[in-house]
Coordinates of C-alpha atoms in Angstrom, one line a residue:
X1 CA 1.0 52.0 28.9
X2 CA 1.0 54.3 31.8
X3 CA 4.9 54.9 33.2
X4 CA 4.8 57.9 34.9
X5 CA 5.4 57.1 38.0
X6 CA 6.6 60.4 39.9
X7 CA 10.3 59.6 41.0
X8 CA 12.1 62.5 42.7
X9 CA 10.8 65.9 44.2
X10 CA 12.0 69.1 45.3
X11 CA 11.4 72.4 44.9
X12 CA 12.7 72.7 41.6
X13 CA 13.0 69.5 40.1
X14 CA 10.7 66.3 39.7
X15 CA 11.4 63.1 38.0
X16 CA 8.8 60.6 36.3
X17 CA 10.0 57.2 35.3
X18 CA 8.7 56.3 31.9
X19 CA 11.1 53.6 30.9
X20 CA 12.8 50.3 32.5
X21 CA 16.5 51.3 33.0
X22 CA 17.6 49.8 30.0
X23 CA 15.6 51.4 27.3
X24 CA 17.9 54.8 27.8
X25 CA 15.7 58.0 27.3
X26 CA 18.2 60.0 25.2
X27 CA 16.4 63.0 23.4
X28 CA 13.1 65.0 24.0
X29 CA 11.3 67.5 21.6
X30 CA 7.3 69.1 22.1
X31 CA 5.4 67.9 19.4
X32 CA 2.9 69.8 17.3
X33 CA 0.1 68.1 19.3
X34 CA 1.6 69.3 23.1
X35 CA 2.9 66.3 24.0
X36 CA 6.6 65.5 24.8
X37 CA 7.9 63.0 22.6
X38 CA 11.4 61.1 23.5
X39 CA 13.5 58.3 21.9
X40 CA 14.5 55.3 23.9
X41 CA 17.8 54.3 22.2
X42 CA 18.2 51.2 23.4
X43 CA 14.3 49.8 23.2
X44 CA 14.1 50.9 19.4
X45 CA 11.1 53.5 20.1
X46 CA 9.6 56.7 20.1
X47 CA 7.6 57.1 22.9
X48 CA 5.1 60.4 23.6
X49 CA 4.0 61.0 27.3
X50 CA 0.2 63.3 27.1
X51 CA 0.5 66.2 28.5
X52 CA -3.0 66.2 30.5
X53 CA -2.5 63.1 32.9
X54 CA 1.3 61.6 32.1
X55 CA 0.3 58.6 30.3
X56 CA 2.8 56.9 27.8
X57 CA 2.8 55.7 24.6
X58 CA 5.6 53.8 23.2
X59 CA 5.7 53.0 19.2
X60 CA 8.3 50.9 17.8
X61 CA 10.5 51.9 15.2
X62 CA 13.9 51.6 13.7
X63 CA 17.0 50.5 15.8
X64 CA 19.1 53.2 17.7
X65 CA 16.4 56.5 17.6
X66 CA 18.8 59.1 18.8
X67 CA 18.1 63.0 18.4
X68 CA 14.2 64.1 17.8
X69 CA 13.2 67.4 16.8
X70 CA 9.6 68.6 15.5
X71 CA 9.4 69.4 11.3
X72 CA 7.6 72.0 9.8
X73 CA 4.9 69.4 8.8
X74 CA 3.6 68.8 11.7
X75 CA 5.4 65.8 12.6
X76 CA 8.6 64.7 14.6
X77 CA 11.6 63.2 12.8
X78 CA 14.7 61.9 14.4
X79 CA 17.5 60.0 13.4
X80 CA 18.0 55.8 13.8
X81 CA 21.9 56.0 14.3
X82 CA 22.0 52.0 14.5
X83 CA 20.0 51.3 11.3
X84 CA 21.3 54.3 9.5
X85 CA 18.2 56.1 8.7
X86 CA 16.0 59.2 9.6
X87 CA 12.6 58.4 11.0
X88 CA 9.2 60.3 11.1
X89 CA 6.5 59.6 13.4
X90 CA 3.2 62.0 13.0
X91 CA 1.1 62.8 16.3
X92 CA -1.4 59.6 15.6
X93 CA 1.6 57.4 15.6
X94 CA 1.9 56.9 12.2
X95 CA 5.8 55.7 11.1
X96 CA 8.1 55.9 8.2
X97 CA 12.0 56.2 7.4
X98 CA 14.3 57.5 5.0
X99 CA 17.7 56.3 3.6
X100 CA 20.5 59.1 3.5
X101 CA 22.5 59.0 -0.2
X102 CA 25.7 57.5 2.0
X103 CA 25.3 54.5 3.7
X104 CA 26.7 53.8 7.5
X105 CA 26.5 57.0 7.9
X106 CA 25.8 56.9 11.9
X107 CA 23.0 59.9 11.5
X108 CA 22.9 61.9 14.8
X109 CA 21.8 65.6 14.9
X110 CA 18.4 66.6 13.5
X111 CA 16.8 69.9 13.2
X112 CA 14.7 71.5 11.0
X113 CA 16.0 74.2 9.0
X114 CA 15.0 77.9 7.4
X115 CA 14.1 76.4 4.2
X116 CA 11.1 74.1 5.3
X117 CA 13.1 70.9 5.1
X118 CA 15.2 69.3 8.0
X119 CA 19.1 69.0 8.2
X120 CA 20.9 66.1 9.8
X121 CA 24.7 65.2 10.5
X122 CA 26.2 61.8 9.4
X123 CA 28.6 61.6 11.9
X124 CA 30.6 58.7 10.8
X125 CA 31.0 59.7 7.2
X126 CA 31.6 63.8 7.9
X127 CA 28.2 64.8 5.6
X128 CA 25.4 66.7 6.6
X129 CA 21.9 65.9 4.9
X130 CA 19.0 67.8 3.7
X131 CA 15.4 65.9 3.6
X132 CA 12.0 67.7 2.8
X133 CA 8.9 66.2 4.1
X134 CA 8.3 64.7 1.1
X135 CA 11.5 62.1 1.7
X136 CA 13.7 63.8 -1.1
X137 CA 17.2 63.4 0.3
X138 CA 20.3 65.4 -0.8
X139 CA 24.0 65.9 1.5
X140 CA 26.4 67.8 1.3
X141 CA 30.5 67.7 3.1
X142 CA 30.8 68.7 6.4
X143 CA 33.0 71.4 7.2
X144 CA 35.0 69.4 9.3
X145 CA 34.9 65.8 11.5
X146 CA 32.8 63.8 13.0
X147 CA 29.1 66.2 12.8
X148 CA 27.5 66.2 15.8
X149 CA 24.5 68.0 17.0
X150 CA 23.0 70.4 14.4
X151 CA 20.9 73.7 14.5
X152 CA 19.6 76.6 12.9
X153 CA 20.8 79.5 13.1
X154 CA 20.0 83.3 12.8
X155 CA 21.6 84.5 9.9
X156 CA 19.9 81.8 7.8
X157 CA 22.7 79.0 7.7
X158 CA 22.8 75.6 9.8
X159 CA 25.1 75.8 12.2
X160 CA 26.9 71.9 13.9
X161 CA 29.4 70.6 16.3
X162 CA 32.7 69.1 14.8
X163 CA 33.4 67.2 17.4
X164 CA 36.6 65.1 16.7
X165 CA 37.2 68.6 14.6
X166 CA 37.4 70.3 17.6
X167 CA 35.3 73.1 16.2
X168 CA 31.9 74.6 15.6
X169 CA 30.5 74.5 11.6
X170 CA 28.3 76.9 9.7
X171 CA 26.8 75.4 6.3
X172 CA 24.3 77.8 3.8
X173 CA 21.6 76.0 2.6
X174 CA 23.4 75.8 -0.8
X175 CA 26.2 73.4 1.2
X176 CA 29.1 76.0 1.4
X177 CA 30.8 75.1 4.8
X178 CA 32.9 76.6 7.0
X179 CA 34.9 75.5 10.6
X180 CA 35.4 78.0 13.7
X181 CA 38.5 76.2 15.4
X182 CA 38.0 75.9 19.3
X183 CA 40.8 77.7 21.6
X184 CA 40.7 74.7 24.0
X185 CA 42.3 71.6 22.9
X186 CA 40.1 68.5 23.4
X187 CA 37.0 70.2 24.1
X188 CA 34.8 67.4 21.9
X189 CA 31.5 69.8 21.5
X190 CA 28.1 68.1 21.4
X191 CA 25.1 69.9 21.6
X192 CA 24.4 73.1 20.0
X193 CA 21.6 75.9 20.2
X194 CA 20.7 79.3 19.3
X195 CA 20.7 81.6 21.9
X196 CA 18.6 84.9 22.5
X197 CA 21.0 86.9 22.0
X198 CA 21.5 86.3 18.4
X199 CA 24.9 83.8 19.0
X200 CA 25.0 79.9 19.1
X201 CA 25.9 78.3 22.5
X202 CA 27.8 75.1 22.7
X203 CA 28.6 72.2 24.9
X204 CA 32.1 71.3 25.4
X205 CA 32.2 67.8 26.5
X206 CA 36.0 66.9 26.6
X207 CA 36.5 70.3 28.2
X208 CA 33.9 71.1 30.6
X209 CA 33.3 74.2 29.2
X210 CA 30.1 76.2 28.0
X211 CA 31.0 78.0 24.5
X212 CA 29.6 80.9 22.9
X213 CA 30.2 81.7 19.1
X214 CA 28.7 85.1 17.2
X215 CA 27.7 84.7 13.6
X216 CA 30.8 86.3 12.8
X217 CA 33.0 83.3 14.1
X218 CA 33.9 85.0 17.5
X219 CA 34.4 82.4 20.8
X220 CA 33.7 82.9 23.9
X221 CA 34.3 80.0 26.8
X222 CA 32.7 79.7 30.3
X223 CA 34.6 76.8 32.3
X224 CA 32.2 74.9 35.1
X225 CA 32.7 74.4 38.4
X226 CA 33.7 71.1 38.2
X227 CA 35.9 70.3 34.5
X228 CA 34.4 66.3 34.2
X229 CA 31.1 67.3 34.7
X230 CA 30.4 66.4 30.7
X231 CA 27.9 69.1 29.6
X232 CA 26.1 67.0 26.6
X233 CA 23.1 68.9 24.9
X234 CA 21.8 72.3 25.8
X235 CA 18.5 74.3 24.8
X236 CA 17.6 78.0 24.8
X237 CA 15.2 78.2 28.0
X238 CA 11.8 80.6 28.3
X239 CA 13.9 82.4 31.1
X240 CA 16.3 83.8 28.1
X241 CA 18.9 81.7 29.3
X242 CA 20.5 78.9 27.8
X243 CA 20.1 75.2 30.0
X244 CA 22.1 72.4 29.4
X245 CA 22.8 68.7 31.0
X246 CA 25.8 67.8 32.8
X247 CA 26.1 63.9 32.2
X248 CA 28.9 62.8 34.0
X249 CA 27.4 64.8 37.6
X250 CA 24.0 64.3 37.1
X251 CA 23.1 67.8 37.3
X252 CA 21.1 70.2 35.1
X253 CA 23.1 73.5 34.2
X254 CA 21.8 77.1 33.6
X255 CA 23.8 79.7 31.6
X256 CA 23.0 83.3 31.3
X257 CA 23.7 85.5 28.5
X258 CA 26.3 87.0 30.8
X259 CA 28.3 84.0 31.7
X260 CA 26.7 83.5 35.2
X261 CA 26.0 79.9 35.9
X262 CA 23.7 77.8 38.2
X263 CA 22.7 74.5 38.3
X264 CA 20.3 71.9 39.5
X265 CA 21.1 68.4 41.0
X266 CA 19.0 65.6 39.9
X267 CA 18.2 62.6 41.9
X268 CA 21.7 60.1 41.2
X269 CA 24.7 61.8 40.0
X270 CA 24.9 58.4 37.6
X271 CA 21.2 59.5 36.1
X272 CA 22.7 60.6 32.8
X273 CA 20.9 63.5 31.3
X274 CA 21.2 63.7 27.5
X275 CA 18.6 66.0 25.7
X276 CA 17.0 68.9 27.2
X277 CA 13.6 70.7 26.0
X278 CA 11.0 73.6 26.6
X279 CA 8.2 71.5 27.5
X280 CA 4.8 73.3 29.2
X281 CA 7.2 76.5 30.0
X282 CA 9.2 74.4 32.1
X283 CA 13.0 72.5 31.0
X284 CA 12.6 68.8 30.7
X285 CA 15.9 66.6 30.4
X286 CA 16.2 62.7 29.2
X287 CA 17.7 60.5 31.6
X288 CA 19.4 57.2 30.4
X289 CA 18.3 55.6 33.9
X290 CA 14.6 55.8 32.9
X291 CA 13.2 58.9 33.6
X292 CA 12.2 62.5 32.4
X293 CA 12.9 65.4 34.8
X294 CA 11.3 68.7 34.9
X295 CA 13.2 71.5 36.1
X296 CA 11.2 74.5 37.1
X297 CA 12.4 77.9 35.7
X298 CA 13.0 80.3 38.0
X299 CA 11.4 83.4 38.3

């Protein structure tokens, strides 16, 4: 079916509804094929809007599709949070999932990782998994509680939010872990993404704080303008900056490499962006209320 009804315009930002309000867009990822695929949390689906003229496709699949992120095989894979499983849907459309080793597990983060497979946090039961594209599963302890978002990172290891730890995690591919303690108290960090500049940025939910961590365990934090703003997921942008959403203003956040901030209101401040991609050289963000927003980079 065809949702892409154009929503909200400026000069920076525009807004396509692809979703009733109760389906919840929540992540976003470019597929293999050019398209931008997203998971409706609430609708059980996987849906892919063509990048030529809009049109979307919805495919059914397990309950609770959360995170989505593109494998090495050419297909995108995403976790089921609800039904407790990770998912893989190729560019035709083509389904299947994959039960972790510990059940109830409440997967969440997906990426795919330097060693050809992908890695994904349990966040109920503190693992983190490993599954190739063949569907061979093995997990390993996270360093700390309550996994959240999950990415590679440059010096070969996967690096995750702790969020009820309060920290940020680096695991090798062999499973030895290790936790970075946040200097804020209650800063409840989400998403996570290596940056250009060879450091991992971080969302500080609880805090409303942007957070920077070297290789090497050293923390930087950027407070933003407003503290209950709720920064969620961020990506590394095409501009060499890193862009994240601010769910509880409705806005869309840019943060340079230097620390100097901008941002980008969207149409409601109740929209509620979650995930945010590089999609056609532009940033595109989920929002719960229905739509995709593209944010323009600036030159």
């Amino acid at each position: 079916m065809n949702e892409s009804n154009e929503r909200y315009d400026t000069d920076s930002v525009r807004e396509f509804a692809v979703s009733d309000p109760d389906a919840g867009p929540y992540a976003l990822a470019e597929g293999s094929d050019g398209a931008l695929w997203f998971t409706l949390v609430h609708r059980g689906a996987v849906a892919r809007r063509d990048p030529d003229d809009g049109r979307v496709t919805v495919h059914p699949v397990g309950d609770g599709p959360t995170v989505i992120a593109p494998g090495p095989d050419g297909a995108l894979w995403f976790t089921e949070y609800r039904t407790h499983r990770i998912g893989r849907i190729t560019p035709d459309g083509d389904y299947s999932s994959f039960a972790p080793l510990t059940p109830e597990g409440g997967p969440f983060g997906i990426t795919a990782g330097p060693d050809g497979a992908m890695w994904f946090t349990l966040s109920a039961a503190d693992r983190i998994g490993r599954i190739t594209v063949e569907g061979d599963v093995s997990e390993y302890a996270a360093p700390g509680a309550f996994p959240s978002a999950v990415t590679a990172g440059p010096d070969g290891a996967l690096w995750c939010t702790l969020n009820q730890g309060n920290a940020v995690g680096r695991l090798t591919t062999d499973g030895h872990g290790t936790a970075y303690r946040l200097p804020t108290e209650g800063a409840a960090p989400v998403g996570i993404a290596a940056g250009p500049d060879g450091a991992l940025w971080f969302t500080e939910i609880g805090a409303g704080r942007i957070g920077r961590i070297t290789v090497a365990g050293d923390i930087t934090e950027y407070p933003l303008t407003d503290p209950g703003s709720r920064p969620h997921a961020v990506t590394a942008g095409p501009d060499g900056a890193l862009w994240f959403t601010e769910w509880g203003t409705g806005r869309v956040g840019r943060i340079a490499v230097d620390g100097h901030l901008g941002s980008y209101a969207l149409s409601r401040t109740d929209s509620e962006p979650h995930g945010i991609a590089v999609h056609g050289g532009a940033l595109w963000c989920a929002l719960e209320t229905g739509s995709l927003a593209r944010i323009e980079v600036p030159s």
